[in-house]
Coordinates of N, CA and C in Angstrom, one line a residue:
T688 N -5.2 -1.4 48.3 CA -6.6 -1.1 48.7 C -7.8 -2.0 47.8
E689 N -8.8 -1.7 48.5 CA -10.3 -2.4 47.7 C -10.3 -0.8 46.4
E690 N -10.4 0.3 47.4 CA -10.5 1.7 46.7 C -9.1 1.2 45.4
E691 N -8.3 0.7 45.2 CA -7.3 1.1 44.3 C -7.5 0.0 43.7
L692 N -7.9 -1.4 43.8 CA -8.2 -3.0 42.8 C -9.7 -2.4 41.8
K693 N -10.6 -1.4 42.9 CA -11.1 -0.7 42.0 C -11.3 -0.3 40.1
N694 N -9.9 0.4 40.8 CA -9.6 1.6 39.9 C -7.8 0.8 38.9
I695 N -7.7 0.1 39.5 CA -6.4 -0.7 39.2 C -6.5 -0.8 36.9
D696 N -7.2 -0.6 36.5 CA -7.0 -1.2 34.8 C -7.3 0.7 34.5
P697 N -6.9 0.8 33.3 CA -7.0 1.9 32.6 C -8.1 2.3 32.4
P698 N -9.1 3.4 32.3 CA -10.4 3.9 31.7 C -10.6 3.6 30.2
P699 N -11.9 3.2 30.4 CA -12.3 3.0 29.3 C -12.4 3.8 27.8
F700 N -12.0 4.0 26.4 CA -11.6 5.1 25.6 C -12.5 4.4 24.0
T701 N -12.4 4.9 23.6 CA -12.8 5.1 22.5 C -12.3 5.3 21.0
Y702 N -12.0 4.0 19.7 CA -11.7 4.7 19.0 C -12.4 4.1 17.5
E703 N -12.1 5.1 16.9 CA -12.7 4.9 15.4 C -14.2 4.2 16.3
G704 N -14.9 5.3 17.4 CA -16.3 5.4 17.6 C -16.8 4.0 18.4
R705 N -16.0 3.3 18.0 CA -15.7 1.9 19.3 C -15.3 2.0 20.7
R706 N -15.8 2.1 22.1 CA -15.4 2.1 22.7 C -15.0 0.8 23.9
Y707 N -14.0 0.3 24.3 CA -13.0 -0.5 24.7 C -12.7 -0.5 25.5
T708 N -13.0 -1.3 26.8 CA -12.3 -1.5 28.0 C -10.8 -1.8 27.6
A709 N -10.2 -1.7 29.3 CA -9.1 -2.4 28.9 C -8.2 -4.0 28.9
Y710 N -9.6 -4.3 29.5 CA -9.5 -6.1 28.9 C -9.5 -5.9 27.7
E711 N -10.8 -5.4 26.6 CA -11.2 -5.8 25.3 C -10.2 -4.6 24.4
A712 N -9.5 -4.1 25.0 CA -8.3 -3.6 24.5 C -7.6 -4.4 24.3
Q713 N -7.1 -5.4 25.0 CA -5.8 -6.1 25.3 C -5.9 -7.2 24.3
Q714 N -7.4 -7.8 24.4 CA -8.2 -8.8 22.8 C -7.8 -8.1 21.9
Q715 N -8.1 -7.1 21.5 CA -8.0 -6.1 20.5 C -6.3 -6.2 20.0
M716 N -5.4 -6.6 20.7 CA -4.0 -6.2 20.4 C -3.4 -7.3 20.1
R717 N -4.0 -9.0 20.6 CA -3.8 -10.2 20.6 C -4.0 -10.2 19.6
K718 N -5.2 -9.7 19.1 CA -6.3 -10.3 17.4 C -5.2 -9.8 16.1
M719 N -4.3 -8.7 16.8 CA -3.9 -7.5 15.8 C -2.2 -8.5 15.2
E720 N -1.5 -9.3 16.5 CA -0.4 -9.5 16.6 C -0.5 -10.8 15.5
R721 N -1.4 -11.5 16.2 CA -2.5 -12.5 15.1 C -2.2 -12.7 13.5
S722 N -2.8 -11.2 13.3 CA -3.0 -10.7 12.0 C -1.7 -10.3 11.2
M723 N -0.9 -9.6 11.7 CA 0.3 -9.6 11.3 C 1.6 -10.4 11.3
R724 N 1.4 -11.8 12.4 CA 2.1 -12.9 11.6 C 1.6 -13.6 10.5
K725 N 0.7 -13.7 10.6 CA -0.1 -14.5 9.4 C 0.5 -13.1 7.8
Q726 N 0.3 -12.5 8.0 CA 0.4 -11.1 6.7 C 2.3 -11.5 6.6
K727 N 3.1 -12.0 7.6 CA 4.5 -12.1 7.7 C 4.7 -13.1 6.8
D728 N 3.5 -14.4 7.4 CA 3.7 -15.5 7.0 C 4.1 -15.4 4.7
R729 N 2.6 -14.7 4.7 CA 1.6 -14.8 3.4 C 3.3 -13.5 2.4
C730 N 4.2 -13.2 2.8 CA 5.5 -11.7 2.4 C 6.4 -12.8 2.5
I731 N 6.6 -13.6 3.2 CA 7.4 -15.0 3.9 C 7.3 -16.3 2.0
V732 N 5.9 -16.1 1.9 CA 6.1 -17.1 0.9 C 5.5 -16.3 -0.5
A733 N 4.8 -15.2 -0.9 CA 5.0 -14.8 -2.1 C 6.9 -14.1 -2.4
D734 N 7.8 -14.1 -1.6 CA 9.2 -13.6 -1.8 C 9.5 -14.4 -2.4
A735 N 9.6 -15.9 -1.7 CA 9.6 -17.5 -2.0 C 9.6 -17.8 -3.5
A736 N 8.5 -17.9 -3.3 CA 7.7 -17.8 -4.7 C 8.2 -16.6 -6.4
G737 N 8.9 -16.1 -5.8 CA 9.3 -14.7 -6.7 C 8.5 -14.1 -7.4
D738 N 7.5 -14.2 -7.0 CA 6.5 -12.9 -7.3 C 6.1 -11.4 -6.5
V739 N 7.1 -10.5 -7.1 CA 7.5 -9.5 -7.4 C 6.6 -8.8 -6.8
E740 N 5.4 -8.6 -7.6 CA 4.1 -7.6 -7.5 C 3.8 -8.6 -6.3
N741 N 3.0 -9.5 -5.9 CA 2.6 -9.7 -5.1 C 2.9 -9.3 -3.4
H742 N 4.1 -9.9 -3.1 CA 5.4 -9.5 -2.2 C 5.1 -8.3 -1.9
A743 N 4.9 -7.3 -3.2 CA 4.7 -5.9 -2.5 C 3.4 -6.0 -1.9
I744 N 2.5 -6.1 -2.6 CA 0.7 -6.0 -2.2 C 0.9 -6.5 -0.3
Q745 N 1.4 -7.8 -0.4 CA 1.7 -8.2 0.3 C 2.4 -7.4 1.8
S746 N 3.3 -6.9 1.6 CA 4.3 -6.0 2.2 C 3.6 -4.5 2.5
I747 N 3.1 -4.3 2.0 CA 2.0 -2.6 1.7 C 1.0 -3.2 3.3
K748 N 0.6 -4.2 2.9 CA -0.3 -4.9 3.9 C 0.0 -4.8 5.4
L749 N 1.4 -5.1 5.9 CA 1.7 -5.6 6.7 C 2.0 -4.3 7.4
R750 N 2.9 -3.5 6.7 CA 3.2 -1.8 7.2 C 1.6 -1.4 7.8
R751 N 0.3 -1.0 6.6 CA -0.9 -0.7 7.0 C -1.5 -1.2 8.6
Q752 N -0.6 -2.5 8.2 CA -1.6 -3.6 10.2 C -0.6 -2.6 11.3
K753 N 1.1 -1.8 10.7 CA 1.5 -2.3 11.2 C 1.9 -0.7 12.4
D754 N 1.4 -0.1 11.4 CA 0.8 1.3 12.0 C -0.9 1.8 12.6
I755 N -1.8 0.5 12.3 CA -3.3 0.4 13.0 C -2.6 -0.2 14.6
Y756 N -2.1 -0.7 14.3 CA -1.6 -1.3 15.4 C -0.8 -0.4 16.5
E757 N -0.1 -0.2 16.3 CA 0.7 1.7 16.4 C 0.3 2.6 17.2
D758 N -1.3 3.0 16.1 CA -2.0 4.2 17.0 C -2.9 3.5 18.2
F759 N -3.6 2.5 18.2 CA -4.4 1.8 18.4 C -4.1 1.1 20.0
A760 N -2.9 0.9 20.3 CA -2.0 1.4 21.1 C -1.8 2.6 21.8
K761 N -1.3 3.6 21.3 CA -1.7 4.6 21.9 C -2.8 5.9 22.2
A762 N -3.9 5.4 21.2 CA -4.9 5.3 21.6 C -5.7 4.7 23.2
A763 N -4.7 3.5 23.5 CA -5.4 2.4 25.2 C -4.6 3.4 25.9
N764 N -2.9 4.0 25.8 CA -2.4 4.2 26.6 C -1.6 2.9 27.1
S765 N -1.2 2.0 25.8 CA -0.9 1.0 25.7 C 0.5 0.8 25.8
F766 N 1.1 0.0 25.3 CA 3.2 -0.8 24.6 C 2.7 -1.7 23.5
T767 N 3.0 -1.5 22.6 CA 3.6 -1.9 21.3 C 4.0 -3.3 21.7
Q768 N 3.7 -4.9 21.9 CA 4.7 -6.1 22.5 C 4.8 -7.0 20.4
Y769 N 6.0 -6.0 19.8 CA 6.3 -6.6 18.3 C 7.3 -8.0 18.5
E770 N 7.5 -9.0 19.8 CA 7.7 -10.0 20.0 C 6.8 -10.9 19.7
R771 N 5.6 -10.2 19.8 CA 4.7 -11.2 20.1 C 4.3 -11.4 18.1
T772 N 4.8 -11.2 17.7 CA 4.7 -10.9 15.8 C 5.4 -11.4 15.3
I773 N 6.6 -12.0 16.0 CA 7.7 -12.8 15.1 C 7.9 -14.4 14.8
V774 N 7.9 -14.3 13.5 CA 8.5 -15.9 12.5 C 8.9 -15.9 12.1
G775 N 9.0 -17.0 12.0 CA 10.3 -18.2 11.3 C 10.4 -17.8 10.2
G776 N 12.1 -17.5 9.4 CA 11.6 -17.3 8.1 C 11.6 -15.5 7.8
Y777 N 11.4 -14.5 8.7 CA 11.0 -13.0 8.2 C 11.3 -12.1 9.1
G778 N 12.8 -12.4 9.2 CA 14.2 -11.6 9.7 C 14.8 -10.3 9.1
R779 N 16.0 -9.8 9.2 CA 16.1 -8.9 9.1 C 16.1 -8.5 7.5
S780 N 17.0 -9.6 7.2 CA 16.6 -9.1 5.5 C 14.6 -9.0 4.7
Q781 N 14.6 -9.9 5.4 CA 12.8 -10.0 4.7 C 12.0 -8.2 5.5
G782 N 12.5 -7.9 6.5 CA 12.4 -6.6 6.9 C 12.5 -5.3 6.2
G783 N 14.0 -5.5 5.6 CA 14.0 -4.6 4.7 C 13.6 -4.7 3.7
K784 N 13.1 -5.7 2.7 CA 12.5 -6.0 1.8 C 11.3 -4.9 1.9
T785 N 10.5 -5.3 3.5 CA 8.9 -4.6 3.6 C 9.2 -3.5 3.9
A786 N 10.6 -2.8 4.0 CA 10.8 -1.4 4.3 C 11.0 -0.2 3.2
Y787 N 11.8 -1.5 1.8 CA 11.9 -0.8 0.9 C 10.8 -0.4 0.6
V788 N 9.3 -1.8 -0.2 CA 8.6 -1.6 -0.4 C 7.4 -0.2 -0.1
T789 N 7.6 0.2 1.6 CA 7.3 1.0 1.9 C 7.7 2.0 0.9
R790 N 9.0 2.7 1.1 CA 9.2 4.1 0.5 C 8.5 3.8 -1.4
V791 N 8.6 2.5 -1.4 CA 8.2 3.1 -3.0 C 6.7 3.5 -3.3
Y792 N 6.2 2.9 -2.1 CA 4.9 3.2 -1.7 C 4.5 4.8 -1.2
N793 N 5.4 4.7 -0.7 CA 5.6 6.9 -0.4 C 5.2 7.6 -1.7
K794 N 6.4 7.5 -1.8 CA 6.8 7.7 -3.2 C 5.7 7.8 -4.3
M795 N 5.3 6.9 -4.9 CA 3.8 6.9 -6.0 C 3.1 7.4 -4.6
N796 N 2.3 7.7 -3.3 CA 1.3 8.5 -3.2 C 1.5 9.6 -3.5
Q797 N 2.4 9.9 -3.5 CA 2.7 11.5 -3.9 C 1.9 11.7 -5.8
L798 N 2.4 10.9 -6.6 CA 1.3 11.5 -7.4 C -0.3 11.6 -7.2
V799 N -0.4 11.8 -6.3 CA -1.8 11.6 -6.2 C -2.0 13.8 -6.0
G800 N -3.0 13.7 -6.8 CA -2.7 15.3 -7.1 C -2.5 15.6 -8.1
T801 N -1.2 15.0 -9.4 CA -0.8 15.2 -10.0 C -2.2 15.3 -11.1
T802 N -1.4 16.8 -12.3 CA -2.8 16.7 -13.4 C -2.4 16.6 -14.5
T803 N -3.0 15.3 -15.2 CA -2.6 14.7 -16.3 C -2.2 15.7 -17.6
S804 N -1.5 15.7 -18.5 CA -1.6 17.1 -19.6 C -3.4 17.2 -20.6
E805 N -4.1 15.9 -20.0 CA -6.0 16.4 -20.7 C -6.3 16.8 -19.5
G806 N -6.3 16.9 -18.0 CA -6.9 17.6 -17.2 C -7.3 16.6 -16.5
T807 N -7.0 15.6 -16.5 CA -7.2 14.1 -15.3 C -6.5 14.4 -14.5
E808 N -6.9 14.3 -13.2 CA -6.5 14.6 -11.7 C -5.7 13.3 -11.2
V809 N -4.9 12.9 -10.7 CA -5.1 11.4 -10.3 C -4.9 11.9 -8.8
K810 N -6.3 10.4 -8.7 CA -7.0 10.8 -7.1 C -6.6 9.6 -6.0
F811 N -6.2 8.4 -6.2 CA -5.8 6.8 -5.7 C -4.6 6.4 -5.9
I812 N -4.6 5.8 -5.8 CA -3.3 5.1 -6.3 C -3.5 3.4 -5.8
T813 N -3.2 2.0 -6.0 CA -4.0 0.7 -5.3 C -2.5 -0.2 -4.6
D814 N -2.2 -0.7 -4.7 CA -1.5 -1.7 -3.7 C -1.3 -2.1 -4.9
H815 N -2.1 -2.8 -5.6 CA -2.1 -3.6 -7.1 C -0.4 -2.6 -8.0
F816 N -0.9 -1.4 -8.0 CA -0.5 -0.1 -9.0 C 0.9 -0.1 -8.8
V817 N 1.3 -0.1 -6.8 CA 2.3 -0.3 -6.6 C 3.2 -1.4 -7.0
G818 N 3.3 -2.9 -6.3 CA 3.0 -3.9 -7.2 C 3.8 -3.9 -8.4
R819 N 3.3 -3.5 -9.4 CA 3.9 -3.5 -11.0 C 4.3 -2.2 -10.7
C820 N 4.8 -1.3 -10.1 CA 6.0 -0.1 -10.0 C 6.8 -1.2 -10.4
I821 N 7.0 -1.7 -9.1 CA 8.4 -2.2 -8.3 C 8.4 -3.9 -9.1
D822 N 7.7 -4.7 -9.8 CA 8.0 -5.7 -10.6 C 8.7 -5.1 -12.0
R823 N 8.0 -4.4 -12.7 CA 8.7 -3.7 -14.1 C 9.4 -2.4 -13.8
K824 N 10.3 -2.1 -12.4 CA 11.2 -1.4 -12.1 C 10.4 0.0 -13.2
I825 N 9.7 1.1 -12.4 CA 9.2 1.8 -13.1 C 9.3 2.7 -11.8
T826 N 9.8 3.8 -12.0 CA 9.9 4.8 -11.1 C 8.9 5.4 -11.3
A827 N 8.5 6.7 -9.9 CA 7.0 8.0 -9.6 C 7.5 8.9 -10.9
D828 N 8.7 9.1 -10.9 CA 9.2 9.9 -11.4 C 9.2 10.1 -14.0
N829 N 9.1 8.3 -13.7 CA 8.7 7.7 -15.4 C 7.0 7.7 -15.9
I830 N 6.4 8.0 -14.5 CA 5.3 7.8 -14.9 C 4.7 9.7 -14.7
K831 N 5.0 10.2 -13.4 CA 4.9 11.5 -13.6 C 5.2 12.3 -15.4
N832 N 6.4 12.0 -15.9 CA 6.6 12.7 -17.6 C 5.2 12.1 -17.9
A833 N 4.5 11.1 -17.8 CA 4.5 10.2 -18.9 C 3.5 11.1 -18.8
L834 N 2.5 11.3 -17.7 CA 1.3 11.7 -17.3 C 0.9 13.5 -17.5
T835 N 2.2 14.2 -17.6 CA 2.6 15.1 -17.6 C 2.8 16.3 -19.1
N836 N 3.9 15.1 -19.7 CA 4.7 15.8 -20.7 C 4.8 14.0 -21.5
P837 N 3.5 13.6 -22.7 CA 3.2 12.4 -23.0 C 4.1 12.0 -24.6
L838 N 4.2 11.7 -24.9 CA 4.8 11.5 -26.7 C 3.4 11.3 -27.0
H839 N 2.7 10.6 -27.0 CA 1.7 10.7 -27.4 C 0.6 10.4 -26.9
V840 N -1.1 10.8 -26.5 CA -2.3 10.3 -25.6 C -3.0 9.6 -26.4
G841 N -3.4 8.6 -26.3 CA -4.3 7.7 -27.2 C -6.0 8.4 -26.7
I842 N -7.2 7.5 -27.1 CA -8.1 8.0 -27.5 C -8.6 7.1 -26.4
I843 N -10.2 7.8 -25.8 CA -10.3 6.9 -24.2 C -11.0 6.1 -25.1
K844 N -10.7 4.7 -24.0 CA -11.5 3.5 -25.0 C -12.0 3.1 -23.2
T845 N -13.3 2.0 -23.7 CA -14.1 1.7 -22.8 C -14.4 -0.1 -23.2
D846 N -14.3 -0.7 -21.3 CA -14.3 -2.2 -21.9 C -15.7 -2.9 -21.6
K847 N -15.5 -3.9 -21.8 CA -17.2 -4.4 -21.6 C -17.4 -3.9 -21.0
K848 N -17.0 -4.1 -19.2 CA -17.3 -4.0 -18.4 C -18.2 -2.3 -17.9
G849 N -17.3 -1.6 -19.3 CA -17.9 -0.2 -19.0 C -17.1 0.3 -18.3
R850 N -16.0 0.1 -17.9 CA -14.8 1.0 -17.4 C -14.0 1.7 -18.1
R851 N -13.8 3.1 -18.2 CA -13.4 3.5 -19.5 C -11.6 4.1 -18.8
S852 N -10.8 3.9 -19.9 CA -9.6 4.4 -19.5 C -8.2 5.5 -20.7
Q853 N -7.3 5.9 -20.2 CA -7.3 6.6 -21.5 C -5.3 6.3 -21.4
E854 N -4.6 5.9 -22.4 CA -3.4 6.1 -22.6 C -2.2 7.2 -22.8
Y855 N -1.5 6.4 -22.0 CA -0.2 8.4 -21.7 C 0.9 7.5 -21.5
I856 N 1.8 7.9 -23.5 CA 2.7 6.8 -23.7 C 4.6 8.0 -23.1
G857 N 4.3 7.5 -22.6 CA 6.0 8.9 -22.1 C 7.6 7.7 -22.5
A858 N 8.5 8.5 -21.9 CA 9.1 8.0 -22.8 C 9.7 6.7 -21.9
E859 N 9.7 7.0 -21.3 CA 10.2 5.7 -19.9 C 9.4 5.0 -19.8
A860 N 7.8 5.2 -19.8 CA 6.5 4.5 -19.0 C 5.6 4.9 -20.3
R861 N 4.3 4.0 -19.9 CA 3.6 3.8 -20.6 C 2.4 3.6 -19.1
V862 N 1.5 4.5 -19.2 CA 0.4 4.6 -18.2 C -0.7 4.6 -18.7
Q863 N -2.1 3.9 -17.8 CA -3.1 4.1 -18.2 C -4.3 4.4 -16.9
I864 N -5.0 5.7 -16.9 CA -5.6 6.1 -16.0 C -7.2 6.3 -16.4
N865 N -7.7 6.0 -15.6 CA -9.3 6.0 -15.8 C -10.1 7.3 -15.2
P866 N -10.6 8.0 -16.6 CA -10.3 9.9 -16.4 C -11.8 9.7 -16.1
D867 N -12.6 8.8 -15.0 CA -14.2 9.2 -14.8 C -13.3 9.2 -12.4
T868 N -12.2 7.7 -12.5 CA -12.6 7.5 -11.2 C -10.6 8.6 -10.9
G869 N -9.8 8.8 -11.8 CA -8.8 9.1 -11.1 C -8.5 8.1 -10.9
G870 N -8.1 7.0 -11.2 CA -7.2 6.0 -11.0 C -6.6 5.6 -11.8
I871 N -4.9 5.1 -11.2 CA -4.1 4.3 -12.3 C -4.9 2.9 -12.7
V872 N -4.7 2.7 -14.2 CA -5.3 1.3 -14.1 C -4.3 0.0 -14.1
T873 N -3.1 0.6 -15.2 CA -2.1 -0.4 -14.9 C -0.9 0.8 -15.8
L874 N -0.1 -0.2 -16.8 CA 1.4 0.3 -16.6 C 2.2 -0.3 -16.8
W875 N 3.2 0.1 -18.1 CA 4.1 -0.4 -18.9 C 5.5 -0.1 -18.8
A876 N 6.1 -0.7 -19.0 CA 7.8 0.3 -19.5 C 7.7 0.5 -20.7
T877 N 8.6 1.2 -21.3 CA 7.9 2.0 -23.2 C 9.1 1.1 -23.4
S878 N 8.6 0.5 -25.0 CA 9.4 -0.5 -25.1 C 10.1 0.4 -26.2
T879 N 11.5 -0.6 -26.9 CA 12.2 0.0 -27.5 C 11.6 0.6 -29.0
S880 N 10.9 0.0 -28.9 CA 10.5 0.1 -30.4 C 9.1 1.6 -30.3
I881 N 9.0 1.1 -29.4 CA 8.0 2.6 -29.1 C 8.9 3.7 -29.3
K882 N 9.2 3.7 -28.5 CA 11.0 4.9 -27.9 C 11.2 5.4 -29.7
R883 N 11.8 4.2 -30.8 CA 12.1 4.6 -31.8 C 10.9 5.7 -32.7
K884 N 9.6 4.7 -32.7 CA 8.9 5.6 -33.2 C 8.1 7.0 -32.9
Y885 N 8.6 7.4 -31.5 CA 8.7 8.9 -31.3 C 9.7 9.6 -31.4
G886 N 11.3 9.4 -31.3 CA 12.0 9.8 -31.9 C 13.1 9.7 -30.3
V887 N 12.3 9.3 -29.3 CA 13.6 9.2 -28.2 C 14.7 8.8 -27.9
I888 N 14.7 7.4 -28.5 CA 16.5 6.7 -29.1 C 16.0 7.5 -31.1
P889 N 17.5 7.1 -31.8 CA 17.2 7.2 -33.5 C 17.0 5.3 -34.1

């Protein structure tokens, strides 16, 4: 009927402060799907180049896009169409690698709230930080041990841009954290020579 045709579309809804009609929601979802295809391409290129850190960063961004896509579809009372995000070269193997990066990211995110031996609280982690952890094969437990039970804590240093950092040397990881922001700046695996210096190995 004429009345049914007038009300055939779902009612408008609001997502993150913006109001969407049914048509606008469909357009937004198509845009998200295009973005995910491009992001999968970036994952493929990084993996093919053997760039472990960059692959991790791109994988985290893809996972974040998927989360937003699913959340938006739910708010729109619609359904996801992952067949629209298919990209040649991104199959089960690539999907498994992205899933692994997601698991590592979630584990590293649990470091937020950790208080170092010097009283600095870890307030956030970055995608680059997670990428370096994977590339350098450093675990969340290695990092937490360095921050809370260090072999040595360096003095606070300031770089040319005025950013401060303090190094915590642990048995398996060396971690630099900004005492002002609570963000982990960078990290390395503890070298054999440093382990010998602090008696970790004879």
